[in-house]
C-alpha atoms as one frame of an Amber mdcrd trajectory, in Angstrom:
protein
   0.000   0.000   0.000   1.283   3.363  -0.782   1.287   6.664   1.816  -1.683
   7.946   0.642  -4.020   4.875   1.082  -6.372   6.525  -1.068  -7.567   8.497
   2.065  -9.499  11.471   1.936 -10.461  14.095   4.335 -13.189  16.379   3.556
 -12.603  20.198   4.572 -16.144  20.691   5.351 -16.358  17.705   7.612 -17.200
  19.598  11.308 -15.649  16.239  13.542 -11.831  16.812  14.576  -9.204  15.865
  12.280  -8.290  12.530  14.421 -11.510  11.193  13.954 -11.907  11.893  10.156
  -8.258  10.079   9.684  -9.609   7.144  11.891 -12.574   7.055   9.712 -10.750
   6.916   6.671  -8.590   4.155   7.419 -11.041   2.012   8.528 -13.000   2.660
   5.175  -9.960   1.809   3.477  -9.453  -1.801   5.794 -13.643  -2.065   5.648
 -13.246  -1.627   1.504 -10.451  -4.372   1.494  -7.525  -1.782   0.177  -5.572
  -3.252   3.198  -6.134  -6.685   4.473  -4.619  -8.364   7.534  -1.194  -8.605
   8.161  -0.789  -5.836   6.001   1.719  -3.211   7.166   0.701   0.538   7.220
   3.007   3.516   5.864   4.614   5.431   8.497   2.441   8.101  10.819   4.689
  10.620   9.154   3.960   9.703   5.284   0.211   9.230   6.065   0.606  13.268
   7.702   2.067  14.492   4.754  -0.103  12.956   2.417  -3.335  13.975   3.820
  -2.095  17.462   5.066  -2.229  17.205   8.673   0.472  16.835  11.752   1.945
  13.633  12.492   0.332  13.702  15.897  -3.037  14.142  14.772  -2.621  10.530
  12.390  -1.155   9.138  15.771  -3.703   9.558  17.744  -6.307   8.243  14.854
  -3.723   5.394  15.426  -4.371   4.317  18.459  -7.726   5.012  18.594  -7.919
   2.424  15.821  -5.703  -0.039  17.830  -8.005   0.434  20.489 -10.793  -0.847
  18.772  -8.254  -3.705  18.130  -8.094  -3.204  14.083  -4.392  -2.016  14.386
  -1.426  -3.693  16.038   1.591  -1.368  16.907   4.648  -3.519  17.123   8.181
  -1.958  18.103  10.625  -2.053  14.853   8.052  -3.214  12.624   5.423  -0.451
  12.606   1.993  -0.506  12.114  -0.306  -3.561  11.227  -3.972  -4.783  10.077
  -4.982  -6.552  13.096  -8.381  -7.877  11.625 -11.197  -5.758   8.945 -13.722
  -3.979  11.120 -17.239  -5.620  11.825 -19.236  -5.082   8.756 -21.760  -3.151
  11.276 -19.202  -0.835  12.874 -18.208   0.267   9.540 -22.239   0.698   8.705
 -23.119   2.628  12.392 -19.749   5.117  11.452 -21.287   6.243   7.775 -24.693
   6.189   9.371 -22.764   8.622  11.614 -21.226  10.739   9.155 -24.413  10.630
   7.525 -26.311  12.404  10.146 -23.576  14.563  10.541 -23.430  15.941   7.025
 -27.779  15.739   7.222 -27.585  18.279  10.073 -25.209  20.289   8.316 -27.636
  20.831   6.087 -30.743  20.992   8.636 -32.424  17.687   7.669 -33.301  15.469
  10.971 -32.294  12.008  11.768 -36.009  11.422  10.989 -36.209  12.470   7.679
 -32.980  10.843   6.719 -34.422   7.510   8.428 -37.439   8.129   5.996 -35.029
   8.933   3.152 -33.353   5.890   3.016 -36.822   3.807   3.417 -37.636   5.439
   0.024 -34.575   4.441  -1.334 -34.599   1.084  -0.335 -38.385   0.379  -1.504
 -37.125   1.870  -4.759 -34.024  -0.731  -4.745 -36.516  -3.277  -3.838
């Protein structure tokens, strides 16, 4: 995987930088682009590529490792522990969903009723 991990942050986005960086990365180990086992690039490349200071991709880090998706290991960096719950992936877009929704003054509610529509027009 290269330093940029196809990761995005979104300028608009209101939640601290940490979390956006977090939510990336798990996107990116959710979406498969990194599997288990796989090695991350260092805190410092991942900075520079997306903009921010080291210490903010740090701390997205170990928030990750926390929810026991990363392993840090001394000398060898930063590893895929295991891909995030297909849920916990789902309940952090839901998330960002609302987030963006209230940005934009539309309730939980009427996002809830939003996505019925969509889904009886899938169906």
């Amino acid at each position: 995987m290269n330093s940029t991990m196809l990761l995005t942050l979104d300028l608009n986005d209101p939640r601290p930088l940490h979390e956006q960086v977090a939510a990336a990365i798990r996107r990116a180990i959710g979406a498969g682009d990194v599997a288990p086992g796989d090695r991350l690039p260092p805190a410092r490349d991942l900075a520079q590529a997306l903009g921010v200071n080291a210490n903010t991709v740090l701390r997205s880090l170990r928030d990750l490792r926390d929810e026991g998706l990363l392993e840090f290991r001394r000398g060898r960096g930063v590893s895929v522990l295991r891909r995030p719950d297909g849920r916990e992936v789902l309940r952090a877009r839901a998330r960002e969903l609302l987030d963006e929704a209230a940005e934009y003054g539309v309730s939980a509610d009427e996002v809830v009723a939003l996505i019925k529509d969509i889904s009886e027009e899938m169906a």
